[in-house]
XYZ file of C-alpha atoms in Angstrom:
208
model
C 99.323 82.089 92.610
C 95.610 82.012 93.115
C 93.406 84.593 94.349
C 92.373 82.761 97.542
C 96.597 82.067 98.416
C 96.456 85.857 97.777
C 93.288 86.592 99.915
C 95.023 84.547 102.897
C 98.653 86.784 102.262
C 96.439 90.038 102.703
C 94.754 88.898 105.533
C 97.870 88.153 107.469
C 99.881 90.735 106.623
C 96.714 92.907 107.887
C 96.518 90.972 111.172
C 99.958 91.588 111.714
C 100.045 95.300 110.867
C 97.165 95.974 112.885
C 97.844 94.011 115.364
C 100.930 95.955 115.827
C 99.572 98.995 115.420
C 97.072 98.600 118.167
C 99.487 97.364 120.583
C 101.690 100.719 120.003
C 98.789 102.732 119.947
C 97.323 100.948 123.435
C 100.983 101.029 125.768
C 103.054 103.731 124.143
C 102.859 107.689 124.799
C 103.481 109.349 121.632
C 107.609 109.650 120.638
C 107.741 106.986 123.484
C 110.426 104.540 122.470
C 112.181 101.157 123.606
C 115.655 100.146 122.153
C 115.257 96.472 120.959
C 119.319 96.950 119.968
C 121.171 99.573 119.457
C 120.504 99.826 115.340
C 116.739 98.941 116.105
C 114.195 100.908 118.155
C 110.365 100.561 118.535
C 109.761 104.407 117.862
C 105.983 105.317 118.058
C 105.082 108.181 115.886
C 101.838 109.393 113.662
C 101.901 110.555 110.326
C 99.246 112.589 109.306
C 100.280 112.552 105.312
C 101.711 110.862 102.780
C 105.070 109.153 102.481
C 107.799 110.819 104.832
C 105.066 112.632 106.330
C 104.441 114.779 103.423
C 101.010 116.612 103.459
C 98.810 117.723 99.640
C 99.055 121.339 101.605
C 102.964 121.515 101.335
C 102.867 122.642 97.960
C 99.375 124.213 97.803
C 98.817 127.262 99.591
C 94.815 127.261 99.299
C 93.809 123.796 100.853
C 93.822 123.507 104.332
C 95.692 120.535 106.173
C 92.527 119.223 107.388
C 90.816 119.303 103.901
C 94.004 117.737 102.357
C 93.444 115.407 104.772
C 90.044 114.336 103.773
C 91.372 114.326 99.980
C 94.057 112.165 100.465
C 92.323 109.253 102.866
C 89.442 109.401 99.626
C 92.134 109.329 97.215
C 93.447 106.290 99.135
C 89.938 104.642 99.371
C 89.623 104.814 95.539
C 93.026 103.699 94.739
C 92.453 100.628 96.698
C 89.364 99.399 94.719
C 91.874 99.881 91.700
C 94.413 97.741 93.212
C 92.363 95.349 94.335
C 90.784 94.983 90.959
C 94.423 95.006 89.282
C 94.613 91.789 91.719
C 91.583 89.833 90.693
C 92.145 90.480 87.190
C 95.859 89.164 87.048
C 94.566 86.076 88.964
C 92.252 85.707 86.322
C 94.648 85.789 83.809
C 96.730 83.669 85.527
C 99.459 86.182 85.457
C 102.963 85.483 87.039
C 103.505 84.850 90.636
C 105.863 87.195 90.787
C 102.856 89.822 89.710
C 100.048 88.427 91.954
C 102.556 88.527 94.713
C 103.533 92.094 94.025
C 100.022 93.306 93.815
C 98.859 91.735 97.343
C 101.136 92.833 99.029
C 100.548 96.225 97.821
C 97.137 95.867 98.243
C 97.542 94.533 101.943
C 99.819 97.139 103.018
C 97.511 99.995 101.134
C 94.464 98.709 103.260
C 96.309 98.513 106.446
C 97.120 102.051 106.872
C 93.677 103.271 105.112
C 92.120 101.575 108.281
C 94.440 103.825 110.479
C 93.248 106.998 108.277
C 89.454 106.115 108.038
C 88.849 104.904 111.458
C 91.467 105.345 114.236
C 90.952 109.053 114.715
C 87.075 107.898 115.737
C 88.236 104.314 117.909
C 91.347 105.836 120.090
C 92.010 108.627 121.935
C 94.812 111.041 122.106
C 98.387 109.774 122.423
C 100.135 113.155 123.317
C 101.415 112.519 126.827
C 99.887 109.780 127.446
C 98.753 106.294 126.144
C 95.287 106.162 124.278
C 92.464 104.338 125.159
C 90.276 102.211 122.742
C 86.932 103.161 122.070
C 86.777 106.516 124.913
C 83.328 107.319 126.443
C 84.183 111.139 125.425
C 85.464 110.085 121.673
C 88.216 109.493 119.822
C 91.027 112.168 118.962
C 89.159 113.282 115.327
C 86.371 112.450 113.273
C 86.213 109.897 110.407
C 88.895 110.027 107.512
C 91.097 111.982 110.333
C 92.849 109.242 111.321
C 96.593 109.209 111.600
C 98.799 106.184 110.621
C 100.570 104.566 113.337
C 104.616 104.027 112.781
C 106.763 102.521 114.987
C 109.760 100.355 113.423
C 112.863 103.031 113.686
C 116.550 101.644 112.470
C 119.265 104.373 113.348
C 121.918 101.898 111.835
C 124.507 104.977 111.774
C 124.002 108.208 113.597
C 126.880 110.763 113.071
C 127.304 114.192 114.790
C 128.980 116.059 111.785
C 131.669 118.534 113.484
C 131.199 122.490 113.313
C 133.765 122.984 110.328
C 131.827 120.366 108.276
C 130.311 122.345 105.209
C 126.516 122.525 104.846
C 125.782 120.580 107.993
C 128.145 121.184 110.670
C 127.225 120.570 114.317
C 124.151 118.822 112.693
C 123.172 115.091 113.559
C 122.744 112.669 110.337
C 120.766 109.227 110.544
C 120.355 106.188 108.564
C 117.826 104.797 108.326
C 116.208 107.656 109.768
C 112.247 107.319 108.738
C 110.371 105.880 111.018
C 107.707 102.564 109.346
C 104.912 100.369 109.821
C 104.470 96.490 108.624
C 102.350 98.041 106.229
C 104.747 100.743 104.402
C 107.150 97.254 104.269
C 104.656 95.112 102.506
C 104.084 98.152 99.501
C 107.823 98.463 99.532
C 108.291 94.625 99.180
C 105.631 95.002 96.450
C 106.802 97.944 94.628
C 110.604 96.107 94.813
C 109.622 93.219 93.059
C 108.458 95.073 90.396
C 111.444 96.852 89.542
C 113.587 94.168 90.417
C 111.656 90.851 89.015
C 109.843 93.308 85.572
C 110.533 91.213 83.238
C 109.440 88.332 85.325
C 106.721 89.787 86.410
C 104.846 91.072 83.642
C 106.110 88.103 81.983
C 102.594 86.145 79.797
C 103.778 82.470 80.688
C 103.127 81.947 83.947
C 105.902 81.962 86.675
């Protein structure tokens, strides 16, 4: 696979997540949702952290949420210039297909939700009760590298209410699939599958 098939790949899966994202982030109220089936909702959230919502001040008591904030969007900048050079050099080598593959999609999903954490706090306005507007005359809802990513894809395949004898979690409600996702999180996913799955194909020398 060669680095411009890969360039074109990153590019759509970025139209697509941002696309997406702007459309949520332009007609929904945040926690406004619309059942597409019963197993499939479009669920619009923000998270302000890191996978599952998880934030660098969870498990340090002396940074703030907002500066953990700033580290983690400028952690996320400088991991994607290390991606993206992981990408040009296996095209170089004319690694595997498998690899190449792996890494763009990786790299396209990284970038699309950096944009969201760079720039969307400073582009749209506040979602809470109401839908944002793009570019507001009195400013967006934070500053830059405040963003929050957008997430909207939400599959309750099975939701149980677990009776109030049930050990541990009676009269609790259990989901699955209960995290809520962008196109993004699915294309590092899809990336980070392959290379578990296809390793040895992968990271294979001959070319796949």
């Amino acid at each position: 696979m060669s680095l411009k098939k890969s360039i074109r790949l990153i590019i759509l899966v970025l139209l697509i997540d941002q696309i997406s994202k702007i459309y949520i982030k332009t007609h929904f109220a945040l926690h406004e949702s619309v059942d597409v089936f019963s197993w499939f909702k479009i669920y619009f959230i923000e998270n302000d952290g890191m996978a599952w919502g998880t934030k660098i001040s969870d498990f340090t008591s002396f940074i703030s949420d907002r500066s953990a904030k700033t580290i983690l969007t400028v952690f996320r900048v400088i991991a994607i210039f290390g991606i993206g050079y992981w990408l040009y050099d296996a095209t170089k080598k004319k690694s595997s297909s498998i690899l190449i593959l792996a890494i763009a999609l990786i790299f396209s999903g990284a970038l699309g939700n950096i944009i969201d954490s760079v720039f969307y706090g400073v582009l749209f306005g506040d979602s809470m009760g109401q839908v944002a507007s793009f570019m507001p005359e009195v400013g967006g809802y934070d500053s830059l590298l405040h963003g929050r990513v957008v997430d909207m894809l939400y599959f309750p395949l099975v939701e149980i209410d677990f009776p109030e004898w049930f050990p541990f979690y009676g009269g609790k409600r259990f989901n699955f699939f209960e995290p809520v996702f962008n196109i993004a999180d699915m294309a590092i996913s899809t990336g980070f599958i392959m290379l578990i799955v296809f390793n040895k194909q992968a990271f294979s020398k001959k070319p796949i």
